[in-house]
Every structure is written in structure tokens, then in C-alpha cells.
Amino acid sequence: MPLTSIIPSLHKARAGAYAVPQFEIFEPSGCEDVIRALEEKRAPAMLGVFSKWFDKPHSHALHAAVRELGARAGVPVSLILDHGSSVEQCLRAIDAGYTDVMYDGSTLPFEENLEHTRRVVEAAHRAGVGVEAELGHVGSGADYQAYGAQRKGFTDPAHAAQFASETGVDVLAIAIGNAHGAYAGDPLLDCALLEEIARRIPIPLSLHGGSGLPEQQFRQAITRGIAKVNIATDLVRSIAEAMAGAAHTAQPSFFKMFDALHDTMHAKCCHYLDLFGTSGRA
């Protein structure tokens, strides 16, 4: 089936108390492993392209590979721009055939973030494209003890309700103690805050910084309103370790390293699809 917006799948996920993963991708061969996992598990998912990767030369080749692979898959597959850095970049992603875009204005003043997001939503919805935005600010795992652990950047529930209502955004990424990258220290999500945000707004909620969270915290967040979880750091770290292991042998081989990449990407995707309850939902 052709690539499709993930928004309908996210509404089903929120209603069914499971979550749909977004797997970050960086090159075409890894996309095959994600799609293979989705088909085996009969699960929907998003393939995310980070904003800086989107602007690299020849990134259109990655977009084309995802479109071709997704068209051959029998499950819902979305191609989403991750952390779009500007309204203009989101518009370019829409023109490039992305089925969903994330605009990240989380470091801007509230009103400016709201207005920029509204502009993206208006253009995206005309094209049948879904939009995710971020309110509050999800910091870096490396700074977790000084930032997220101190409740800095947390999403305000009243602001979240206003933001969702006035922008018409489809998905909202929130900050509740989560962080991008590897956590420095033990992460702890504020599930009471999550419940309050979920009570105030009906749209699916997104959790960035999934790598490194304990499985129990994933389950708690998903049952309280998280319908989308981003996974990137765990993928690249696990793949790097597997490839390094394949290289440091008595007879190192490029092909064994490549096999390690494919096997690890596939296994990790299957793990998260099972953990989030996505398997069998396509």
C-alpha cells in the first residue's frame, strides 16, 4: 500500500492503550529492515528523517527508497520529517511527498510557536499531511540531571489545551521528564502530569527520547495517553556495537558487518513493536 499519514493509526492507538513507534532512519538499506519487521509483526509505524538529515545533499534518494518500500508493504507506513526546524522546511517536506511532518518550535516563545505551528497545519492539511508539534521542551539526555530531572521545560497542561485548540495540530510531543539521547542518570517520567495533559486534550500524545527508558515506564506512559514513541539513539548505538563486534574478529568482513546492521535493526524494531503493543494492529 502507498505511504500514508499515521494520524488514523495514532487515534486507534490512544483509544486502544498501545503506542505506534517512530523509527529514525539514515540510509536506504536500514529501511528494508524496518519494513520487514512491520510486515512480520503486522504493525503500523513511522520512518523518521531528522531535519538536518533532510537537508543533506541527495536526501531525495532516501525519500524515494522509503516510498518504494512502503508501497510494497501491506501495513500502514508513514514518512515523517522529525524536528522540522522551520515552517519553510516543513513545506519542502510536504512537497517532497512526506505523509507527516513535525514542526519543532519548542524553544520559541509560546505565541510564536503557536503561530508557526498553525501555518504548518494549514498548509499540511490542504495536502492531506498530518502534523506533530512540540510544547514544553524535551532536552538532552546528557544534561538530564540539570534539566529534565529538575522539571525544566515541562509541558504546561493549560498551555497544551490552548495550543491544541488554536493550532489544530494532530499530535503533540510533550515534556514530562523524557530526554533526547542517552540519559545521564535514571529517567523518571511524571505520569501524573501526563494524565492531566491527556485529560485536557483529545489528540494523540507523543513521547520523544524513548531510548533508555525502563520498560515499566513505557507501559505506564502508554496506558496514560502516549500513543507515539520515538526511537533513535538505541537503534544507532546498538547497530554500531553490533558492527564493531563483527569487525573485531579474526577475519573481519564488510559483509558480516552489513549483516550485523540488518539483523540488529530488524531485531530492535521487532522488540519495540512487541513492547508498545503495536504488533498485530495493522
mmCIF file of C-alpha atoms in Angstrom:
data_model
loop_
_atom_site.group_PDB
_atom_site.id
_atom_site.type_symbol
_atom_site.label_atom_id
_atom_site.label_comp_id
_atom_site.label_asym_id
_atom_site.label_seq_id
_atom_site.Cartn_x
_atom_site.Cartn_y
_atom_site.Cartn_z
ATOM 1 C CA MET A 1 0.000 0.000 0.000
ATOM 2 C CA PRO A 2 1.260 3.559 -0.609
ATOM 3 C CA LEU A 3 2.733 5.634 2.193
ATOM 4 C CA THR A 4 0.011 7.103 4.371
ATOM 5 C CA SER A 5 -0.386 9.594 7.192
ATOM 6 C CA ILE A 6 -0.057 7.858 10.545
ATOM 7 C CA ILE A 7 -2.699 10.012 12.248
ATOM 8 C CA PRO A 8 -5.591 7.489 11.981
ATOM 9 C CA SER A 9 -3.330 4.790 13.446
ATOM 10 C CA LEU A 10 -2.394 7.082 16.337
ATOM 11 C CA HIS A 11 -6.025 7.737 17.229
ATOM 12 C CA LYS A 12 -6.604 3.974 17.293
ATOM 13 C CA ALA A 13 -3.514 3.590 19.467
ATOM 14 C CA ARG A 14 -4.670 6.140 22.008
ATOM 15 C CA ALA A 15 -8.124 4.543 22.175
ATOM 16 C CA GLY A 16 -6.608 1.064 22.456
ATOM 17 C CA ALA A 17 -3.905 1.955 25.016
ATOM 18 C CA TYR A 18 -0.954 0.988 22.841
ATOM 19 C CA ALA A 19 1.641 3.086 21.012
ATOM 20 C CA VAL A 20 2.996 3.360 17.482
ATOM 21 C CA PRO A 21 6.784 3.741 17.189
ATOM 22 C CA GLN A 22 8.715 6.175 15.064
ATOM 23 C CA PHE A 23 11.987 4.595 13.985
ATOM 24 C CA GLU A 24 14.674 7.027 12.864
ATOM 25 C CA ILE A 25 16.324 6.159 9.549
ATOM 26 C CA PHE A 26 19.553 7.368 7.982
ATOM 27 C CA GLU A 27 20.127 5.261 4.860
ATOM 28 C CA PRO A 28 18.012 3.127 2.492
ATOM 29 C CA SER A 29 19.203 -0.345 3.482
ATOM 30 C CA GLY A 30 18.073 0.095 7.071
ATOM 31 C CA CYS A 31 14.595 0.981 5.813
ATOM 32 C CA GLU A 32 14.242 -2.542 4.463
ATOM 33 C CA ASP A 33 14.790 -3.966 7.937
ATOM 34 C CA VAL A 34 12.124 -1.703 9.456
ATOM 35 C CA ILE A 35 9.602 -2.634 6.769
ATOM 36 C CA ARG A 36 10.416 -6.336 7.181
ATOM 37 C CA ALA A 37 9.747 -6.080 10.915
ATOM 38 C CA LEU A 38 6.465 -4.245 10.328
ATOM 39 C CA GLU A 39 5.240 -6.865 7.890
ATOM 40 C CA GLU A 40 6.239 -9.750 10.160
ATOM 41 C CA LYS A 41 4.538 -8.148 13.150
ATOM 42 C CA ARG A 42 1.580 -6.782 11.134
ATOM 43 C CA ALA A 43 2.134 -3.362 12.672
ATOM 44 C CA PRO A 44 1.981 0.302 11.596
ATOM 45 C CA ALA A 45 4.916 2.669 12.182
ATOM 46 C CA MET A 46 6.615 5.871 11.131
ATOM 47 C CA LEU A 47 10.014 6.177 9.499
ATOM 48 C CA GLY A 48 11.521 9.444 10.673
ATOM 49 C CA VAL A 49 14.092 11.614 8.922
ATOM 50 C CA PHE A 50 15.780 14.159 11.187
ATOM 51 C CA SER A 51 15.704 17.753 9.941
ATOM 52 C CA LYS A 52 19.484 18.001 9.483
ATOM 53 C CA TRP A 53 19.445 14.734 7.523
ATOM 54 C CA PHE A 54 16.602 16.060 5.375
ATOM 55 C CA ASP A 55 18.830 18.952 4.261
ATOM 56 C CA LYS A 56 21.760 16.760 3.245
ATOM 57 C CA PRO A 57 22.622 16.543 -0.470
ATOM 58 C CA HIS A 58 20.775 13.770 -2.281
ATOM 59 C CA SER A 59 18.394 13.124 0.631
ATOM 60 C CA HIS A 60 15.721 12.691 -2.044
ATOM 61 C CA ALA A 61 17.221 9.231 -2.669
ATOM 62 C CA LEU A 62 16.302 8.234 0.887
ATOM 63 C CA HIS A 63 12.773 9.593 0.430
ATOM 64 C CA ALA A 64 12.406 7.640 -2.808
ATOM 65 C CA ALA A 65 13.599 4.415 -1.184
ATOM 66 C CA VAL A 66 11.058 4.743 1.627
ATOM 67 C CA ARG A 67 8.259 5.466 -0.831
ATOM 68 C CA GLU A 68 9.121 2.398 -2.922
ATOM 69 C CA LEU A 69 9.495 0.080 0.070
ATOM 70 C CA GLY A 70 6.372 1.436 1.720
ATOM 71 C CA ALA A 71 4.355 0.950 -1.442
ATOM 72 C CA ARG A 72 5.226 -2.756 -1.352
ATOM 73 C CA ALA A 73 4.332 -3.161 2.315
ATOM 74 C CA GLY A 74 0.920 -4.409 3.318
ATOM 75 C CA VAL A 75 0.822 -2.318 6.510
ATOM 76 C CA PRO A 76 0.488 1.445 7.187
ATOM 77 C CA VAL A 77 3.868 3.156 6.808
ATOM 78 C CA SER A 78 4.425 6.882 7.267
ATOM 79 C CA LEU A 79 7.405 9.018 6.266
ATOM 80 C CA ILE A 80 7.742 11.879 8.749
ATOM 81 C CA LEU A 81 10.066 14.866 8.962
ATOM 82 C CA ASP A 82 11.441 14.796 12.506
ATOM 83 C CA HIS A 83 12.013 18.088 14.356
ATOM 84 C CA GLY A 84 11.399 20.333 11.374
ATOM 85 C CA SER A 85 13.438 23.446 12.087
ATOM 86 C CA SER A 86 11.288 25.981 10.235
ATOM 87 C CA VAL A 87 7.936 26.453 8.562
ATOM 88 C CA GLU A 88 9.743 26.549 5.228
ATOM 89 C CA GLN A 89 11.451 23.197 5.813
ATOM 90 C CA CYS A 90 8.122 21.589 6.693
ATOM 91 C CA LEU A 91 6.624 22.944 3.478
ATOM 92 C CA ARG A 92 9.512 21.451 1.498
ATOM 93 C CA ALA A 93 8.927 18.084 3.149
ATOM 94 C CA ILE A 94 5.253 18.229 2.209
ATOM 95 C CA ASP A 95 6.225 18.986 -1.384
ATOM 96 C CA ALA A 96 8.715 16.077 -1.277
ATOM 97 C CA GLY A 97 5.930 13.622 -0.506
ATOM 98 C CA TYR A 98 6.226 13.233 3.249
ATOM 99 C CA THR A 99 2.959 11.981 4.730
ATOM 100 C CA ASP A 100 3.537 13.639 8.118
ATOM 101 C CA VAL A 101 5.741 16.452 9.404
ATOM 102 C CA MET A 102 6.852 17.550 12.835
ATOM 103 C CA TYR A 103 7.420 21.243 13.385
ATOM 104 C CA ASP A 104 9.582 21.906 16.437
ATOM 105 C CA GLY A 105 9.155 25.427 17.769
ATOM 106 C CA SER A 106 9.648 24.332 21.364
ATOM 107 C CA THR A 107 12.469 26.793 22.053
ATOM 108 C CA LEU A 108 10.393 29.744 20.823
ATOM 109 C CA PRO A 109 8.048 31.885 22.927
ATOM 110 C CA PHE A 110 4.619 30.261 23.281
ATOM 111 C CA GLU A 111 2.760 32.616 20.925
ATOM 112 C CA GLU A 112 5.434 32.344 18.234
ATOM 113 C CA ASN A 113 5.451 28.546 18.431
ATOM 114 C CA LEU A 114 1.655 28.570 18.208
ATOM 115 C CA GLU A 115 1.572 30.831 15.148
ATOM 116 C CA HIS A 116 4.281 28.928 13.261
ATOM 117 C CA THR A 117 2.598 25.618 14.018
ATOM 118 C CA ARG A 118 -0.733 26.958 12.808
ATOM 119 C CA ARG A 119 0.857 27.942 9.482
ATOM 120 C CA VAL A 120 2.317 24.456 9.050
ATOM 121 C CA VAL A 121 -1.022 22.843 9.932
ATOM 122 C CA GLU A 122 -2.928 24.937 7.397
ATOM 123 C CA ALA A 123 -0.561 24.008 4.563
ATOM 124 C CA ALA A 124 -0.219 20.374 5.599
ATOM 125 C CA HIS A 125 -3.918 19.700 5.967
ATOM 126 C CA ARG A 126 -4.576 21.097 2.498
ATOM 127 C CA ALA A 127 -2.210 18.380 1.230
ATOM 128 C CA GLY A 128 -3.610 15.619 3.443
ATOM 129 C CA VAL A 129 -0.486 15.583 5.613
ATOM 130 C CA GLY A 130 -0.524 15.166 9.404
ATOM 131 C CA VAL A 131 1.326 17.498 11.769
ATOM 132 C CA GLU A 132 3.099 16.942 15.069
ATOM 133 C CA ALA A 133 4.357 19.823 17.203
ATOM 134 C CA GLU A 134 6.223 20.108 20.491
ATOM 135 C CA LEU A 135 5.174 22.131 23.529
ATOM 136 C CA GLY A 136 7.437 22.376 26.501
ATOM 137 C CA HIS A 137 10.977 21.442 25.577
ATOM 138 C CA VAL A 138 12.483 17.954 25.588
ATOM 139 C CA GLY A 139 16.111 18.476 26.494
ATOM 140 C CA SER A 140 19.226 16.372 26.023
ATOM 141 C CA GLY A 141 19.873 13.208 27.978
ATOM 142 C CA ALA A 142 23.432 14.379 28.594
ATOM 143 C CA ASP A 143 22.022 17.355 30.538
ATOM 144 C CA TYR A 144 19.283 15.341 32.223
ATOM 145 C CA GLN A 145 20.347 15.871 35.834
ATOM 146 C CA ALA A 146 20.469 19.650 35.377
ATOM 147 C CA TYR A 147 17.419 19.936 33.111
ATOM 148 C CA GLY A 148 14.750 17.235 32.889
ATOM 149 C CA ALA A 149 15.390 15.876 36.374
ATOM 150 C CA GLN A 150 14.823 19.426 37.664
ATOM 151 C CA ARG A 151 11.481 19.638 35.817
ATOM 152 C CA LYS A 152 12.813 22.278 33.447
ATOM 153 C CA GLY A 153 10.954 22.613 30.147
ATOM 154 C CA PHE A 154 7.954 20.569 31.318
ATOM 155 C CA THR A 155 4.721 20.993 29.358
ATOM 156 C CA ASP A 156 2.043 23.145 30.986
ATOM 157 C CA PRO A 157 -1.385 21.425 30.713
ATOM 158 C CA ALA A 158 -3.318 24.684 30.272
ATOM 159 C CA HIS A 159 -0.957 25.824 27.531
ATOM 160 C CA ALA A 160 -1.247 22.393 25.900
ATOM 161 C CA ALA A 161 -5.038 22.675 25.755
ATOM 162 C CA GLN A 162 -4.857 26.165 24.248
ATOM 163 C CA PHE A 163 -2.138 25.158 21.796
ATOM 164 C CA ALA A 164 -4.020 22.111 20.538
ATOM 165 C CA SER A 165 -7.262 24.050 20.166
ATOM 166 C CA GLU A 166 -5.820 27.079 18.379
ATOM 167 C CA THR A 167 -3.398 25.302 16.024
ATOM 168 C CA GLY A 168 -5.438 22.255 15.009
ATOM 169 C CA VAL A 169 -2.277 20.150 15.339
ATOM 170 C CA ASP A 170 -2.771 16.382 15.041
ATOM 171 C CA VAL A 171 -0.166 15.128 17.537
ATOM 172 C CA LEU A 172 1.524 16.864 20.459
ATOM 173 C CA ALA A 173 5.001 15.976 21.710
ATOM 174 C CA ILE A 174 5.256 16.745 25.413
ATOM 175 C CA ALA A 175 7.998 17.098 28.023
ATOM 176 C CA ILE A 176 7.319 15.114 31.204
ATOM 177 C CA GLY A 177 10.824 14.055 32.248
ATOM 178 C CA ASN A 178 11.885 12.493 28.951
ATOM 179 C CA ALA A 179 15.061 13.500 27.101
ATOM 180 C CA HIS A 180 16.777 13.018 23.755
ATOM 181 C CA GLY A 181 19.756 10.690 23.562
ATOM 182 C CA ALA A 182 21.309 8.622 26.335
ATOM 183 C CA TYR A 183 20.171 9.570 29.836
ATOM 184 C CA ALA A 184 22.776 10.763 32.349
ATOM 185 C CA GLY A 185 21.186 9.226 35.415
ATOM 186 C CA ASP A 186 17.914 7.410 35.908
ATOM 187 C CA PRO A 187 14.961 8.912 33.999
ATOM 188 C CA LEU A 188 11.640 9.349 35.735
ATOM 189 C CA LEU A 189 8.501 10.325 33.853
ATOM 190 C CA ASP A 190 5.864 12.451 35.585
ATOM 191 C CA CYS A 191 2.850 10.267 34.856
ATOM 192 C CA ALA A 192 0.530 12.493 36.898
ATOM 193 C CA LEU A 193 1.374 15.397 34.587
ATOM 194 C CA LEU A 194 0.858 13.140 31.575
ATOM 195 C CA GLU A 195 -2.590 12.157 32.842
ATOM 196 C CA GLU A 196 -3.548 15.810 33.328
ATOM 197 C CA ILE A 197 -2.449 16.734 29.795
ATOM 198 C CA ALA A 198 -4.273 13.727 28.332
ATOM 199 C CA ARG A 199 -7.410 14.699 30.255
ATOM 200 C CA ARG A 200 -7.388 18.176 28.732
ATOM 201 C CA ILE A 201 -6.720 17.375 25.073
ATOM 202 C CA PRO A 202 -8.154 14.595 22.886
ATOM 203 C CA ILE A 203 -5.355 14.301 20.331
ATOM 204 C CA PRO A 204 -2.602 11.644 20.455
ATOM 205 C CA LEU A 205 0.415 12.498 22.606
ATOM 206 C CA SER A 206 3.996 11.799 21.575
ATOM 207 C CA LEU A 207 6.973 10.779 23.713
ATOM 208 C CA HIS A 208 10.410 11.688 22.374
ATOM 209 C CA GLY A 209 13.537 10.296 23.981
ATOM 210 C CA GLY A 210 12.368 6.711 24.248
ATOM 211 C CA SER A 211 15.852 5.183 24.196
ATOM 212 C CA GLY A 212 16.939 4.207 27.691
ATOM 213 C CA LEU A 213 13.570 4.320 29.431
ATOM 214 C CA PRO A 214 12.778 1.263 31.570
ATOM 215 C CA GLU A 215 10.077 -0.959 30.104
ATOM 216 C CA GLN A 216 7.772 -0.324 33.068
ATOM 217 C CA GLN A 217 7.848 3.436 32.421
ATOM 218 C CA PHE A 218 6.959 2.835 28.779
ATOM 219 C CA ARG A 219 3.942 0.808 29.853
ATOM 220 C CA GLN A 220 2.852 3.418 32.383
ATOM 221 C CA ALA A 221 3.109 6.218 29.825
ATOM 222 C CA ILE A 222 1.241 4.298 27.132
ATOM 223 C CA THR A 223 -1.672 3.409 29.407
ATOM 224 C CA ARG A 224 -1.938 7.089 30.387
ATOM 225 C CA GLY A 225 -2.197 8.609 26.914
ATOM 226 C CA ILE A 226 1.077 8.287 24.991
ATOM 227 C CA ALA A 227 0.232 6.991 21.509
ATOM 228 C CA LYS A 228 3.567 7.583 19.725
ATOM 229 C CA VAL A 229 7.125 6.872 20.877
ATOM 230 C CA ASN A 230 10.307 7.964 19.092
ATOM 231 C CA ILE A 231 13.261 5.586 18.994
ATOM 232 C CA ALA A 232 16.607 6.696 17.552
ATOM 233 C CA THR A 233 19.563 6.529 19.945
ATOM 234 C CA ASP A 234 19.029 2.887 20.879
ATOM 235 C CA LEU A 235 18.951 1.943 17.193
ATOM 236 C CA VAL A 236 22.175 3.677 16.203
ATOM 237 C CA ARG A 237 24.023 2.661 19.371
ATOM 238 C CA SER A 238 23.013 -0.998 19.097
ATOM 239 C CA ILE A 239 23.850 -1.121 15.395
ATOM 240 C CA ALA A 240 27.253 0.488 15.995
ATOM 241 C CA GLU A 241 28.063 -2.040 18.720
ATOM 242 C CA ALA A 242 26.983 -4.969 16.536
ATOM 243 C CA MET A 243 29.010 -3.754 13.557
ATOM 244 C CA ALA A 244 32.056 -3.133 15.750
ATOM 245 C CA GLY A 245 31.752 -6.656 17.112
ATOM 246 C CA ALA A 246 31.602 -8.060 13.600
ATOM 247 C CA ALA A 247 34.658 -6.023 12.600
ATOM 248 C CA HIS A 248 36.827 -7.110 15.526
ATOM 249 C CA THR A 249 37.130 -10.759 14.592
ATOM 250 C CA ALA A 250 39.952 -12.931 13.304
ATOM 251 C CA GLN A 251 38.603 -12.473 9.784
ATOM 252 C CA PRO A 252 36.768 -9.137 9.622
ATOM 253 C CA SER A 253 34.358 -8.842 6.734
ATOM 254 C CA PHE A 254 32.356 -5.959 5.311
ATOM 255 C CA PHE A 255 29.546 -8.389 4.574
ATOM 256 C CA LYS A 256 29.445 -9.639 8.169
ATOM 257 C CA MET A 257 29.307 -6.028 9.349
ATOM 258 C CA PHE A 258 26.441 -5.329 6.971
ATOM 259 C CA ASP A 259 24.638 -8.459 8.174
ATOM 260 C CA ALA A 260 25.075 -7.201 11.743
ATOM 261 C CA LEU A 261 23.438 -3.904 10.772
ATOM 262 C CA HIS A 262 20.430 -5.621 9.206
ATOM 263 C CA ASP A 263 19.980 -8.208 11.955
ATOM 264 C CA THR A 264 20.185 -5.627 14.735
ATOM 265 C CA MET A 265 17.855 -3.101 13.104
ATOM 266 C CA HIS A 266 15.269 -5.800 12.451
ATOM 267 C CA ALA A 267 15.521 -7.269 15.952
ATOM 268 C CA LYS A 268 15.283 -3.880 17.666
ATOM 269 C CA CYS A 269 12.213 -2.882 15.660
ATOM 270 C CA CYS A 270 10.506 -6.183 16.498
ATOM 271 C CA HIS A 271 11.322 -5.683 20.183
ATOM 272 C CA TYR A 272 9.725 -2.243 20.344
ATOM 273 C CA LEU A 273 6.676 -3.280 18.323
ATOM 274 C CA ASP A 274 6.021 -6.015 20.882
ATOM 275 C CA LEU A 275 6.816 -3.776 23.872
ATOM 276 C CA PHE A 276 4.497 -0.985 22.751
ATOM 277 C CA GLY A 277 1.652 -3.360 21.884
ATOM 278 C CA THR A 278 1.789 -2.386 18.194
ATOM 279 C CA SER A 279 2.178 -5.931 16.886
ATOM 280 C CA GLY A 280 -0.977 -7.224 15.220
ATOM 281 C CA ARG A 281 -2.561 -3.752 14.987
ATOM 282 C CA ALA A 282 -2.219 -3.195 11.230
#
